[in-house]
Amino acid sequence: MTYIPKKNSYYSRSHAAMNLINMDSENRVVLNVGGIRHETYKATLKKIPATRLSRLTEALANYDPILNEYFFDRHPGVFAQVLNYYRTGKLHYPTDVCGPLFEEELEFWGLDSNQVEPCCWMTYTQHRDTQETLAVLDRLDLDTEKPSEEELARKFGFEEDYYKGTLSWWQEMKPRIWSLFDEPYSSNAAKIIGVVSVFFICISILSFCLKTHPDMRVPFVRNITVRTANGSSAWFLDKTQTNAHIAFFYIECVCNAWFTFEILVRFISSPNKCEFIKSSVNIIDYIATLSFYIDLVLQRFASHLENADILEFFSIIRIMRLFKLTRHSSGLKILIQTFRASAKELTLLVFFLVLGIVIFASLVYYAERIQTNPHNDFNSIPLGLWWALVTMTTVGYGDMVPKTYIGMFVGALCALAGVLTIALPVPVIVSNFAMYYSHTQARAKLPKKRRRVLPVEQPRPPRLPGAVSACGTPGSGPNSGPMGSGGTGPRRMNNKTKDLVSPKSGPIGASIVAISPRTVLDMNPALAMSKPLFESRGPPITSKNFKDTEHNATETSKQNFL
């Protein structure tokens, strides 16, 4: 029986423990992200393949062999959630960063942004809605500041001539004319023209409304001759119709002359004729202006026809000129855009209203016929549709009311259903208006000229005096070698660097050369592919000052090691 001393068993256990510690340290990896060091296992990073962290090798350029860590100049707060995703398999959204920044970081690390947990998905996708809102506001053109000459040249396609300084007279005047008539806040003259345009719009609408008042109309009297019973003739005056006062005609002529002049100038000076024609506000403008001239032609050549008064109905399109005020008011633009953004909610509201109107009109029709009701107002379901509409919209004219108890019960249900149906989509519309308005106010307060971010130059790594010359080889003299002595520089033996050191330098001097930037580049092939050139700013090392240089480097390394 062989006796094993306790001392040897103790050494064997300690040796096994050291092996386990070494194996654990080899499996761990240190990640320095934005100055914050994180430590994890390599197996943890392998959980999500085909990502940046799953392909870490020491041949990467961001690997530091001295500190044995990988450095990434990225956002440290987002990386905490990224590393937690590798550990737990759940990706959560940090609330202290912006959504686009989080997406950029995930794209850098090679992760899919759709893997965000459901609990954070609504908060994470808010920035996408915000970006869509900002894109809509950009299309609305709510900027009230005067654009620069460069922006105008780019808008009209004159940027090449603008940079060359060869703009013609028309190229210089066209943007100015457009700014005067289409951008009311671009200059004081544009504000004056905008006020004049609004004045004519208001006068035109006011004239359109006042000329229908009975006191503002002139009767059209005809002299009719009739033959009496005794054979004589008599005549009398007959007022068949009334016409608007002649003053309203002159007012409309002046207003439409201004509108015609304005739309022609804006069309000639517009940067894009197709977009100008397709614009909804411009369509209303030139159709309303054209209707005035069509009305003049019809009054001149078709006034003798029967039912010629019906042609005046088409002049109602002139009231649509009120939408031209949207060019002068950002609030109206936001309001119209709010209804566009709330189209789904408004459609849902109309659908439920139509559904409720049909149901309650049918119910009240049969409910009023169950009991004896000699004064029944609901003779048919179509009449009940009108009652259901005014009841659900809480208008209640009172022209039709149920008179039986069952009919009153149906009327109460109809009123309650109408209140609930209308009240549900209203908060959505209000929130959309508040969102657009708040973003508009934020854009108005945002400074137009921002400070540009200059590109950051990568700093050079620390250099030892006379370590490497400007051409990337040690020394600079004709007989120079490593550190200014004869030789051929660092040699690689079995993937290890063996530095040739002067005998006087000793072990400390050898360690200096081993940790020099040149040596680190030679040890790492990935770094050597993109290694910078280390320039020697001092005088070239010669055999006279080599000893002093080596001595100073040795003393400096002693102090650093101590």
Coordinates of C-alpha atoms in Angstrom, one line a residue:
M1 CA 0.0 0.0 0.0
T2 CA 1.5 3.3 -1.1
Y3 CA 1.4 6.2 1.3
I4 CA 0.6 9.6 -0.1
P5 CA 1.7 12.4 2.1
K6 CA -0.9 15.1 2.9
K7 CA 1.5 17.8 1.6
N8 CA 1.3 16.4 -1.9
S9 CA -2.5 16.1 -1.8
Y10 CA -2.7 19.7 -0.7
Y11 CA -0.5 20.8 -3.6
S12 CA -2.6 18.7 -6.0
R13 CA -5.9 20.3 -4.8
S14 CA -4.4 23.8 -5.0
H15 CA -3.0 23.1 -8.5
A16 CA -6.5 21.9 -9.6
A17 CA -8.0 25.1 -8.1
M18 CA -5.5 27.2 -10.0
N19 CA -6.4 25.4 -13.2
L20 CA -10.1 26.1 -12.6
I21 CA -9.3 29.8 -11.9
N22 CA -7.2 30.0 -15.1
M23 CA -9.9 28.3 -17.1
D24 CA -12.5 30.7 -15.7
S25 CA -10.3 33.7 -16.5
E26 CA -9.8 32.5 -20.0
N27 CA -13.5 32.3 -20.6
R28 CA -14.2 35.8 -19.3
V29 CA -14.0 38.9 -21.5
V30 CA -13.8 42.5 -20.5
L31 CA -15.8 45.1 -22.6
N32 CA -15.0 48.8 -22.2
V33 CA -17.9 50.7 -23.6
G34 CA -17.8 54.5 -23.3
G35 CA -15.4 54.3 -20.4
I36 CA -17.5 51.8 -18.4
R37 CA -16.1 48.3 -18.1
H38 CA -18.3 45.3 -18.3
E39 CA -17.2 41.7 -17.7
T40 CA -19.0 38.6 -18.9
Y41 CA -18.3 35.2 -20.2
K42 CA -17.6 34.4 -23.8
A43 CA -20.3 31.7 -23.8
T44 CA -22.8 34.5 -22.9
L45 CA -21.9 36.4 -26.0
K46 CA -22.3 33.3 -28.1
K47 CA -26.0 33.0 -27.2
I48 CA -26.9 35.4 -30.0
P49 CA -24.9 34.4 -33.1
A50 CA -24.2 36.7 -36.1
T51 CA -23.8 39.7 -33.9
R52 CA -20.8 42.0 -33.3
L53 CA -20.1 40.7 -29.8
S54 CA -20.4 37.0 -30.8
R55 CA -17.4 37.5 -33.2
L56 CA -14.9 39.0 -30.8
T57 CA -11.3 38.0 -31.4
E58 CA -8.0 39.4 -30.2
A59 CA -7.1 40.2 -33.8
L60 CA -9.6 43.1 -33.8
A61 CA -8.3 46.6 -33.9
N62 CA -10.2 47.7 -30.8
Y63 CA -8.5 45.0 -28.6
D64 CA -6.1 46.3 -26.0
P65 CA -3.5 43.5 -25.2
I66 CA -2.1 45.4 -22.3
L67 CA -5.4 45.8 -20.5
N68 CA -6.8 42.7 -22.0
E69 CA -10.1 44.3 -23.0
Y70 CA -12.1 45.5 -26.0
F71 CA -12.9 49.1 -26.3
F72 CA -16.0 50.5 -28.0
D73 CA -16.7 54.2 -28.1
R74 CA -20.5 53.8 -27.9
H75 CA -23.3 54.8 -25.6
P76 CA -22.7 53.1 -22.2
G77 CA -26.3 53.3 -21.0
V78 CA -27.7 51.5 -24.0
F79 CA -25.0 48.8 -23.8
A80 CA -26.2 47.9 -20.4
Q81 CA -29.5 46.8 -21.9
V82 CA -27.7 45.1 -24.8
L83 CA -25.6 43.0 -22.5
N84 CA -28.6 42.2 -20.4
Y85 CA -30.2 40.9 -23.6
Y86 CA -27.4 38.5 -24.0
R87 CA -27.7 37.3 -20.4
T88 CA -31.5 37.0 -20.1
G89 CA -32.7 36.9 -23.7
K90 CA -35.1 39.8 -23.1
L91 CA -34.5 43.2 -24.7
H92 CA -35.9 46.2 -22.8
Y93 CA -36.0 49.8 -23.8
P94 CA -34.2 52.4 -21.6
T95 CA -36.4 55.4 -20.9
D96 CA -33.5 57.8 -20.6
V97 CA -32.5 57.7 -24.2
C98 CA -34.2 58.8 -27.5
G99 CA -35.7 56.2 -29.8
P100 CA -33.5 56.8 -32.9
L101 CA -30.4 56.6 -30.7
F102 CA -31.5 53.3 -29.3
E103 CA -32.1 52.0 -32.9
E104 CA -28.7 53.2 -34.0
E105 CA -27.0 51.4 -31.1
L106 CA -28.9 48.2 -31.8
E107 CA -27.9 48.4 -35.5
F108 CA -24.2 48.9 -34.5
W109 CA -24.3 45.8 -32.2
G110 CA -26.1 43.8 -34.9
L111 CA -29.4 43.3 -33.0
D112 CA -32.9 43.4 -34.3
S113 CA -35.0 46.3 -32.9
N114 CA -38.2 44.2 -33.3
Q115 CA -37.1 42.0 -30.4
V116 CA -38.1 44.7 -27.8
E117 CA -40.3 43.3 -25.1
P118 CA -44.1 44.0 -25.3
C119 CA -43.9 46.0 -22.0
C120 CA -41.6 48.5 -23.7
W121 CA -42.9 48.4 -27.2
M122 CA -45.4 51.3 -26.9
T123 CA -42.8 53.6 -25.3
Y124 CA -40.2 52.5 -27.8
T125 CA -42.3 53.2 -30.9
Q126 CA -43.4 56.7 -29.8
H127 CA -40.4 58.2 -31.6
R128 CA -41.7 56.8 -34.9
D129 CA -45.0 58.6 -34.5
T130 CA -43.1 61.7 -33.7
Q131 CA -41.0 61.4 -36.8
E132 CA -44.1 60.9 -38.9
T133 CA -45.6 64.1 -37.3
L134 CA -42.5 66.1 -38.1
A135 CA -42.5 64.9 -41.7
V136 CA -46.2 66.1 -42.0
L137 CA -45.2 69.5 -40.5
D138 CA -42.4 69.7 -43.0
R139 CA -44.9 69.2 -45.9
L140 CA -47.2 71.9 -44.4
D141 CA -44.4 74.5 -44.6
L142 CA -45.1 76.2 -41.4
D143 CA -41.8 78.1 -41.2
T144 CA -42.4 81.8 -40.8
E145 CA -38.8 83.0 -41.1
K146 CA -37.3 84.4 -44.3
P147 CA -35.4 81.7 -46.3
S148 CA -31.8 82.4 -47.2
E149 CA -30.7 83.1 -50.8
E150 CA -29.1 79.6 -51.0
E151 CA -32.3 77.9 -49.9
L152 CA -34.3 79.9 -52.5
A153 CA -31.8 79.0 -55.2
R154 CA -32.0 75.3 -54.3
K155 CA -35.8 75.5 -54.3
F156 CA -36.0 76.9 -57.8
G157 CA -33.2 74.8 -59.2
F158 CA -30.7 77.7 -59.6
E159 CA -28.0 76.4 -57.3
E160 CA -25.4 75.9 -60.0
D161 CA -25.8 79.4 -61.3
Y162 CA -26.0 80.7 -57.8
Y163 CA -22.6 79.2 -56.8
K164 CA -21.1 80.3 -60.1
G165 CA -22.5 83.9 -59.7
T166 CA -24.1 83.8 -63.1
L167 CA -27.8 84.4 -62.1
S168 CA -29.8 86.2 -64.8
W169 CA -32.3 89.0 -64.0
W170 CA -35.3 86.7 -64.1
Q171 CA -33.6 84.1 -61.9
E172 CA -33.0 86.8 -59.3
M173 CA -36.5 88.3 -59.5
K174 CA -38.5 85.0 -59.7
P175 CA -37.8 83.9 -56.1
R176 CA -38.5 87.4 -54.8
I177 CA -41.9 87.6 -56.6
W178 CA -42.8 84.1 -55.3
S179 CA -41.8 85.1 -51.8
L180 CA -43.9 88.3 -52.0
F181 CA -47.1 86.5 -53.1
D182 CA -46.8 83.0 -51.5
E183 CA -44.8 83.5 -48.3
P184 CA -46.5 86.2 -46.2
Y185 CA -43.9 86.2 -43.5
S186 CA -40.8 86.5 -45.7
S187 CA -40.6 90.3 -45.6
N188 CA -42.5 93.4 -44.8
A189 CA -43.6 93.8 -48.4
A190 CA -44.9 90.2 -48.4
K191 CA -46.8 91.0 -45.2
I192 CA -48.5 94.0 -46.9
I193 CA -49.5 91.9 -49.9
G194 CA -50.8 89.2 -47.5
V195 CA -52.9 91.8 -45.7
V196 CA -54.3 93.0 -49.1
S197 CA -55.1 89.5 -50.1
V198 CA -56.9 88.7 -46.9
F199 CA -58.8 92.0 -47.2
F200 CA -60.1 91.2 -50.7
I201 CA -61.1 87.7 -49.5
C202 CA -63.1 89.1 -46.7
I203 CA -64.7 91.7 -48.9
S204 CA -65.6 89.1 -51.5
I205 CA -67.2 86.8 -48.9
L206 CA -69.1 89.7 -47.2
S207 CA -70.4 90.9 -50.6
F208 CA -71.5 87.3 -51.5
C209 CA -73.5 87.2 -48.3
L210 CA -75.0 90.7 -48.2
K211 CA -76.3 90.7 -51.7
T212 CA -78.9 88.0 -50.7
H213 CA -80.4 90.3 -48.1
P214 CA -83.8 91.7 -49.1
D215 CA -82.9 95.3 -48.2
M216 CA -79.8 95.0 -50.5
R217 CA -81.7 93.9 -53.6
V218 CA -83.5 95.9 -56.3
P219 CA -86.8 94.6 -57.6
F220 CA -87.1 93.8 -61.3
V221 CA -90.4 95.5 -62.4
R222 CA -92.1 94.7 -65.7
N223 CA -94.8 96.8 -67.4
I224 CA -97.6 94.5 -68.5
T225 CA -100.3 95.7 -70.8
V226 CA -103.7 94.0 -70.6
R227 CA -107.0 94.5 -72.5
T228 CA -110.1 95.2 -70.4
A229 CA -113.7 94.1 -71.0
N230 CA -114.8 97.2 -72.7
G231 CA -112.1 96.9 -75.3
S232 CA -109.7 99.4 -74.0
S233 CA -106.1 98.6 -72.9
A234 CA -104.6 99.0 -69.5
W235 CA -101.2 98.4 -68.0
F236 CA -99.8 97.6 -64.6
L237 CA -96.4 97.0 -62.9
D238 CA -95.4 93.4 -62.1
K239 CA -92.5 92.6 -59.7
T240 CA -91.3 89.2 -60.9
Q241 CA -88.0 89.0 -59.2
T242 CA -85.3 91.0 -57.4
N243 CA -81.7 91.4 -58.4
A244 CA -78.7 92.4 -56.3
H245 CA -77.7 96.0 -56.2
I246 CA -75.3 97.1 -59.0
A247 CA -72.7 98.1 -56.4
F248 CA -72.1 94.4 -55.5
F249 CA -71.3 93.7 -59.2
Y250 CA -68.5 96.3 -59.2
I251 CA -67.2 95.1 -55.9
E252 CA -67.0 91.6 -57.3
C253 CA -65.2 92.9 -60.4
V254 CA -62.5 94.6 -58.3
C255 CA -62.0 91.6 -56.1
N256 CA -61.9 89.1 -58.9
A257 CA -59.5 91.3 -60.8
W258 CA -57.1 91.1 -57.8
F259 CA -57.6 87.3 -57.5
T260 CA -56.9 86.9 -61.2
F261 CA -53.7 89.0 -61.0
E262 CA -52.6 87.2 -57.9
I263 CA -53.1 83.7 -59.3
L264 CA -51.4 84.6 -62.6
V265 CA -48.3 86.0 -60.8
R266 CA -48.1 83.1 -58.5
F267 CA -48.4 80.6 -61.4
I268 CA -45.7 82.4 -63.5
S269 CA -43.2 82.6 -60.5
S270 CA -43.9 79.2 -59.0
P271 CA -40.9 76.9 -58.7
N272 CA -42.9 73.8 -59.8
K273 CA -45.9 74.3 -62.1
C274 CA -47.3 70.8 -61.7
E275 CA -47.4 71.0 -57.9
F276 CA -48.9 74.4 -58.1
I277 CA -51.8 73.1 -60.3
K278 CA -52.4 70.1 -58.1
S279 CA -52.5 72.0 -54.8
S280 CA -56.0 71.8 -53.3
V281 CA -56.0 75.5 -52.2
N282 CA -55.0 76.6 -55.6
I283 CA -57.7 74.5 -57.2
I284 CA -60.3 76.2 -55.1
D285 CA -58.8 79.6 -56.0
Y286 CA -58.8 79.3 -59.8
I287 CA -62.2 77.5 -59.9
A288 CA -63.8 80.2 -57.8
T289 CA -62.2 82.9 -60.0
L290 CA -63.3 81.1 -63.1
S291 CA -66.9 80.8 -61.9
F292 CA -67.2 84.6 -61.8
Y293 CA -66.3 84.9 -65.5
I294 CA -68.6 81.9 -66.3
D295 CA -71.4 83.7 -64.4
L296 CA -70.9 86.8 -66.5
V297 CA -71.1 84.9 -69.7
L298 CA -74.3 83.0 -68.7
Q299 CA -76.0 86.2 -67.6
R300 CA -75.2 87.8 -71.0
F301 CA -76.2 84.9 -73.2
A302 CA -78.5 82.6 -71.1
S303 CA -80.5 84.9 -69.0
H304 CA -83.6 84.4 -71.2
L305 CA -83.7 80.7 -70.6
E306 CA -86.1 79.1 -68.2
N307 CA -84.7 78.2 -64.8
A308 CA -81.7 80.4 -65.4
D309 CA -81.6 81.3 -61.7
I310 CA -80.4 77.8 -61.0
L311 CA -77.0 78.8 -62.6
E312 CA -76.5 81.2 -59.7
F313 CA -76.2 78.1 -57.4
F314 CA -72.7 77.4 -58.8
S315 CA -71.5 80.7 -57.6
I316 CA -71.6 79.3 -54.1
I317 CA -68.1 77.9 -54.8
R318 CA -66.8 81.3 -54.2
I319 CA -67.4 80.9 -50.5
M320 CA -64.6 78.3 -50.6
R321 CA -62.1 81.1 -50.9
L322 CA -62.1 81.0 -47.1
F323 CA -59.6 78.1 -47.4
K324 CA -57.1 80.5 -48.9
L325 CA -56.7 81.9 -45.5
T326 CA -54.7 78.7 -44.6
R327 CA -51.7 80.3 -46.4
H328 CA -51.8 83.1 -43.9
S329 CA -52.6 81.1 -40.7
S330 CA -50.7 78.1 -39.4
G331 CA -53.5 77.3 -37.0
L332 CA -55.9 76.6 -39.9
K333 CA -53.3 74.3 -41.5
I334 CA -52.9 72.4 -38.3
L335 CA -56.7 72.1 -37.9
I336 CA -57.1 70.8 -41.5
Q337 CA -54.2 68.3 -40.9
T338 CA -55.9 67.2 -37.6
F339 CA -59.0 66.2 -39.5
R340 CA -56.8 64.4 -42.0
A341 CA -55.0 62.5 -39.3
S342 CA -58.3 61.7 -37.6
A343 CA -60.0 60.4 -40.7
K344 CA -60.2 56.8 -39.3
E345 CA -61.8 58.0 -36.1
L346 CA -64.2 60.3 -38.0
T347 CA -65.1 57.4 -40.3
L348 CA -65.8 55.2 -37.3
L349 CA -67.9 57.9 -35.8
V350 CA -70.1 58.2 -38.9
F351 CA -70.4 54.5 -39.2
F352 CA -71.7 54.1 -35.6
L353 CA -74.0 57.1 -36.1
V354 CA -75.6 55.6 -39.3
L355 CA -75.9 52.3 -37.5
G356 CA -77.7 53.8 -34.5
I357 CA -79.9 56.0 -36.7
V358 CA -81.2 53.1 -38.6
I359 CA -81.8 50.9 -35.5
F360 CA -83.6 53.6 -33.4
A361 CA -85.6 54.9 -36.4
S362 CA -87.0 51.4 -36.9
L363 CA -87.6 50.9 -33.1
V364 CA -89.4 54.1 -32.6
Y365 CA -91.6 53.5 -35.7
Y366 CA -92.9 50.2 -34.3
A367 CA -93.0 51.4 -30.7
E368 CA -95.4 54.3 -31.6
R369 CA -97.7 51.9 -33.3
I370 CA -98.1 49.4 -30.4
Q371 CA -100.3 51.7 -28.4
T372 CA -103.2 53.9 -29.5
N373 CA -101.7 57.1 -30.7
P374 CA -103.9 59.4 -32.8
H375 CA -101.2 62.1 -33.1
N376 CA -98.4 59.8 -34.3
D377 CA -95.6 61.7 -35.9
F378 CA -93.8 58.6 -37.2
N379 CA -95.7 57.6 -40.2
S380 CA -92.7 55.9 -41.8
I381 CA -89.2 54.8 -41.1
P382 CA -87.5 57.5 -43.3
L383 CA -89.2 60.1 -41.1
G384 CA -87.9 58.3 -38.1
L385 CA -84.3 58.6 -39.6
W386 CA -84.5 62.4 -39.2
W387 CA -85.7 62.1 -35.6
A388 CA -83.0 59.7 -34.8
L389 CA -80.3 61.9 -36.3
V390 CA -81.3 65.1 -34.4
T391 CA -81.7 63.0 -31.2
M392 CA -78.3 61.2 -31.4
T393 CA -76.5 64.4 -32.2
T394 CA -78.2 66.0 -29.1
V395 CA -79.8 68.8 -31.3
G396 CA -83.4 67.9 -30.6
Y397 CA -85.5 70.3 -32.7
G398 CA -88.7 69.0 -31.2
D399 CA -90.6 68.8 -34.5
M400 CA -91.1 65.0 -34.0
V401 CA -91.4 63.5 -30.6
P402 CA -92.6 60.1 -29.3
K403 CA -95.8 60.2 -27.3
T404 CA -96.1 56.6 -26.0
Y405 CA -94.3 55.2 -23.0
I406 CA -92.5 52.6 -25.1
G407 CA -91.5 55.3 -27.7
M408 CA -90.2 57.6 -24.9
F409 CA -88.1 54.7 -23.6
V410 CA -86.6 54.2 -27.1
G411 CA -86.0 57.9 -27.4
A412 CA -84.1 57.9 -24.1
L413 CA -81.9 55.0 -25.3
C414 CA -81.3 56.8 -28.6
A415 CA -80.1 60.0 -26.7
L416 CA -77.8 58.0 -24.4
A417 CA -76.3 56.1 -27.3
G418 CA -75.7 59.3 -29.3
V419 CA -73.9 60.9 -26.4
L420 CA -71.6 57.9 -26.0
T421 CA -71.0 57.5 -29.7
I422 CA -70.0 61.1 -30.2
A423 CA -67.9 61.3 -27.0
L424 CA -65.6 58.3 -27.8
P425 CA -63.7 59.7 -30.9
V426 CA -63.5 63.3 -29.6
P427 CA -60.5 62.7 -27.3
V428 CA -58.5 61.2 -30.2
I429 CA -59.2 64.3 -32.4
V430 CA -58.3 66.6 -29.5
S431 CA -55.0 64.7 -28.8
N432 CA -54.1 64.9 -32.5
F433 CA -54.6 68.6 -32.6
A434 CA -52.6 69.0 -29.4
M435 CA -49.8 66.9 -30.8
Y436 CA -49.5 68.9 -34.0
Y437 CA -49.8 72.2 -32.2
S438 CA -47.1 71.3 -29.6
H439 CA -44.7 70.2 -32.3
T440 CA -45.4 73.3 -34.3
Q441 CA -44.6 75.5 -31.3
A442 CA -41.4 73.5 -30.6
R443 CA -40.3 73.9 -34.3
A444 CA -40.9 77.7 -34.0
K445 CA -38.7 77.9 -30.9
L446 CA -36.0 75.7 -32.4
P447 CA -33.0 77.8 -33.6
K448 CA -32.4 77.6 -37.3
K449 CA -28.6 77.8 -37.2
R450 CA -27.1 75.0 -35.2
R451 CA -23.5 74.4 -34.3
R452 CA -21.8 72.0 -36.6
V453 CA -20.1 69.0 -35.0
L454 CA -16.5 68.7 -36.3
P455 CA -15.0 65.3 -37.0
V456 CA -12.9 64.0 -34.2
E457 CA -9.3 63.2 -35.0
Q458 CA -7.9 60.0 -33.4
P459 CA -5.1 60.8 -31.0
R460 CA -1.8 59.1 -31.4
P461 CA -0.7 56.6 -28.9
P462 CA 2.0 57.5 -26.4
R463 CA 5.6 57.4 -27.8
L464 CA 8.9 56.9 -26.2
P465 CA 11.7 59.2 -27.1
G466 CA 13.5 58.0 -30.2
A467 CA 11.6 54.7 -30.3
V468 CA 10.4 54.8 -33.9
S469 CA 11.4 57.0 -36.8
A470 CA 9.1 58.8 -39.2
C471 CA 9.3 56.0 -41.8
G472 CA 8.0 53.4 -39.3
T473 CA 11.4 51.7 -38.7
P474 CA 13.5 51.9 -35.5
G475 CA 16.3 54.5 -35.6
S476 CA 17.1 57.0 -38.2
G477 CA 20.8 56.8 -38.8
P478 CA 22.5 54.7 -41.5
N479 CA 23.7 52.2 -38.9
S480 CA 20.8 52.4 -36.7
G481 CA 19.0 49.4 -35.3
P482 CA 16.6 48.8 -32.4
M483 CA 16.7 51.8 -30.1
G484 CA 19.4 53.4 -32.2
S485 CA 21.9 50.4 -32.1
G486 CA 22.8 48.0 -34.8
G487 CA 20.3 45.3 -35.6
T488 CA 17.2 44.5 -37.5
G489 CA 14.4 45.3 -35.1
P490 CA 12.0 43.0 -33.2
R491 CA 12.0 39.4 -34.3
R492 CA 9.1 37.0 -33.9
M493 CA 9.8 33.5 -32.6
N494 CA 6.9 31.1 -31.9
N495 CA 4.4 33.9 -32.0
K496 CA 6.3 35.8 -29.3
T497 CA 8.3 38.9 -29.7
K498 CA 11.9 38.9 -28.8
D499 CA 13.4 42.4 -28.5
L500 CA 17.0 43.1 -29.0
V501 CA 18.1 45.3 -26.1
S502 CA 21.4 46.8 -25.3
P503 CA 23.2 44.9 -22.6
K504 CA 23.3 48.0 -20.4
S505 CA 19.5 48.4 -20.4
G506 CA 18.8 45.3 -18.3
P507 CA 15.5 43.7 -17.6
I508 CA 13.7 47.0 -17.1
G509 CA 14.9 48.3 -20.4
A510 CA 13.7 45.1 -22.1
S511 CA 10.2 45.6 -20.6
I512 CA 10.2 49.1 -22.0
V513 CA 10.8 47.9 -25.5
A514 CA 8.2 45.1 -25.0
I515 CA 5.4 47.5 -24.2
S516 CA 6.3 50.2 -26.7
P517 CA 3.6 51.0 -29.3
R518 CA 5.7 49.6 -32.1
T519 CA 5.9 46.2 -30.3
V520 CA 2.2 46.1 -29.7
L521 CA 1.5 46.7 -33.3
D522 CA 3.9 43.9 -34.3
M523 CA 2.2 41.5 -31.9
N524 CA -1.3 42.2 -33.3
P525 CA -1.6 41.6 -37.0
A526 CA -5.0 43.4 -37.2
L527 CA -3.5 46.5 -35.6
A528 CA -0.5 46.3 -37.9
M529 CA -2.7 46.6 -41.0
S530 CA -4.0 50.0 -40.0
K531 CA -1.2 51.2 -37.7
P532 CA -0.3 54.9 -37.8
L533 CA 3.1 56.2 -38.5
F534 CA 4.9 57.3 -35.4
E535 CA 6.9 60.4 -36.2
S536 CA 9.9 61.4 -34.2
R537 CA 9.6 65.2 -33.5
G538 CA 13.0 65.4 -31.8
P539 CA 16.4 65.2 -33.4
P540 CA 17.4 61.9 -34.9
I541 CA 19.1 59.4 -32.6
T542 CA 22.8 59.1 -33.1
S543 CA 25.5 57.1 -31.4
K544 CA 26.4 60.2 -29.2
N545 CA 23.0 60.7 -27.6
F546 CA 21.8 57.1 -27.6
K547 CA 23.2 56.4 -24.1
D548 CA 21.5 59.5 -22.7
T549 CA 18.2 58.5 -24.3
E550 CA 18.4 54.9 -23.1
H551 CA 19.2 56.0 -19.6
N552 CA 16.3 58.5 -19.4
A553 CA 13.9 55.8 -20.7
T554 CA 15.2 53.3 -18.1
E555 CA 14.7 55.8 -15.3
T556 CA 11.2 56.7 -16.5
S557 CA 10.2 53.1 -16.6
K558 CA 11.6 52.5 -13.1
Q559 CA 9.4 55.3 -11.7
N560 CA 6.3 54.0 -13.6
F561 CA 6.8 50.4 -12.3
L562 CA 7.3 51.7 -8.7

